[in-house]
Amino acid sequence: MSSSPRNISVTLLGKEYVVACPAEAEEELLKAASYLDKKMQEIRAGGRIIGSEKVAVMAALNITYELQSNQAAERNETHSRLNQLSHLIEQTLPDAP
């Protein structure tokens, strides 16, 4: 059962944000905020991008790229495994008359 949202405080680049979040998702939200803050800190430390908004956009693009790359790798892995299983099934089952 989903509980009503409560306000959670997260810090990104030293600035505090209050976000509504269901209690059961709080831990995941805090992990996500921590990951985002780390990525934003890395981008800002690179020194080539100035301004919190630009840093946030670059972090979002980088994280989206990571997500899409991971999803593509998982799809390829799943496709490969399904092909292996299909081959095993074909080898195991006798030919139909």
Short mmCIF file of C-alpha atoms in Angstrom, two decimals:
data_model
loop_
_atom_site.label_atom_id
_atom_site.label_comp_id
_atom_site.label_asym_id
_atom_site.label_seq_id
_atom_site.Cartn_x
_atom_site.Cartn_y
_atom_site.Cartn_z
CA MET A 1 0.00 0.00 0.00
CA SER A 2 1.33 3.42 -0.93
CA SER A 3 1.55 5.98 1.84
CA SER A 4 0.92 9.67 1.37
CA PRO A 5 3.94 11.68 0.26
CA ARG A 6 6.12 13.40 2.80
CA ASN A 7 8.73 16.08 2.31
CA ILE A 8 12.33 14.89 2.03
CA SER A 9 15.30 17.24 1.98
CA VAL A 10 18.14 16.56 -0.48
CA THR A 11 21.28 18.58 -1.15
CA LEU A 12 22.67 19.13 -4.65
CA LEU A 13 25.83 21.20 -5.12
CA GLY A 14 25.43 22.55 -1.61
CA LYS A 15 21.87 23.76 -2.17
CA GLU A 16 18.98 22.17 -0.30
CA TYR A 17 15.84 21.03 -2.12
CA VAL A 18 12.63 19.70 -0.58
CA VAL A 19 10.97 16.93 -2.56
CA ALA A 20 7.66 15.15 -1.95
CA CYS A 21 8.23 11.43 -1.72
CA PRO A 22 6.25 8.37 -0.56
CA ALA A 23 7.83 6.87 2.56
CA GLU A 24 8.54 3.55 0.82
CA ALA A 25 10.61 5.35 -1.87
CA GLU A 26 12.62 7.54 0.50
CA GLU A 27 15.76 5.39 0.54
CA GLU A 28 15.85 5.16 -3.26
CA LEU A 29 15.28 8.92 -3.61
CA LEU A 30 18.14 9.66 -1.22
CA LYS A 31 20.44 7.30 -3.16
CA ALA A 32 19.43 8.94 -6.44
CA ALA A 33 20.04 12.41 -5.03
CA SER A 34 23.44 11.34 -3.72
CA TYR A 35 24.39 9.91 -7.12
CA LEU A 36 23.20 13.06 -8.89
CA ASP A 37 25.12 15.28 -6.47
CA LYS A 38 28.28 13.22 -7.05
CA LYS A 39 27.92 13.55 -10.83
CA MET A 40 27.25 17.28 -10.55
CA GLN A 41 30.30 17.71 -8.29
CA GLU A 42 32.47 15.86 -10.85
CA ILE A 43 31.25 18.06 -13.70
CA ARG A 44 31.74 21.26 -11.71
CA ALA A 45 35.23 20.11 -10.63
CA GLY A 46 36.12 19.69 -14.31
CA GLY A 47 35.97 23.46 -14.50
CA ARG A 48 34.70 23.67 -18.08
CA ILE A 49 31.03 24.20 -17.22
CA ILE A 50 29.93 27.14 -15.12
CA GLY A 51 26.53 27.62 -13.53
CA SER A 52 24.40 25.20 -11.54
CA GLU A 53 21.77 24.94 -14.26
CA LYS A 54 24.29 23.95 -16.93
CA VAL A 55 25.96 21.51 -14.54
CA ALA A 56 22.55 19.95 -13.81
CA VAL A 57 21.75 19.61 -17.52
CA MET A 58 25.11 17.98 -18.26
CA ALA A 59 24.68 15.61 -15.31
CA ALA A 60 21.20 14.69 -16.57
CA LEU A 61 22.57 14.02 -20.06
CA ASN A 62 25.43 11.90 -18.69
CA ILE A 63 23.14 9.88 -16.43
CA THR A 64 20.63 9.38 -19.26
CA TYR A 65 23.44 8.14 -21.50
CA GLU A 66 24.58 5.71 -18.78
CA LEU A 67 21.01 4.45 -18.38
CA GLN A 68 20.50 3.93 -22.10
CA SER A 69 23.87 2.19 -22.47
CA ASN A 70 23.07 -0.14 -19.58
CA GLN A 71 19.63 -0.91 -21.01
CA ALA A 72 21.11 -1.68 -24.44
CA ALA A 73 23.71 -3.97 -22.87
CA GLU A 74 21.00 -5.77 -20.88
CA ARG A 75 18.87 -6.19 -24.03
CA ASN A 76 21.83 -7.64 -25.90
CA GLU A 77 22.62 -9.96 -23.02
CA THR A 78 19.00 -11.12 -22.82
CA HIS A 79 18.82 -11.65 -26.58
CA SER A 80 22.02 -13.68 -26.51
CA ARG A 81 20.80 -15.81 -23.60
CA LEU A 82 17.45 -16.44 -25.31
CA ASN A 83 19.28 -17.55 -28.45
CA GLN A 84 21.38 -19.95 -26.38
CA LEU A 85 18.30 -21.38 -24.69
CA SER A 86 16.49 -21.71 -28.02
CA HIS A 87 19.46 -23.59 -29.45
CA LEU A 88 19.49 -25.94 -26.43
CA ILE A 89 15.76 -26.59 -26.81
CA GLU A 90 16.19 -27.38 -30.51
CA GLN A 91 19.00 -29.80 -29.68
CA THR A 92 17.07 -31.47 -26.88
CA LEU A 93 13.66 -31.93 -28.46
CA PRO A 94 13.28 -34.57 -31.14
CA ASP A 95 12.22 -33.45 -34.59
CA ALA A 96 8.45 -33.38 -35.03
CA PRO A 97 7.08 -35.98 -37.51
#
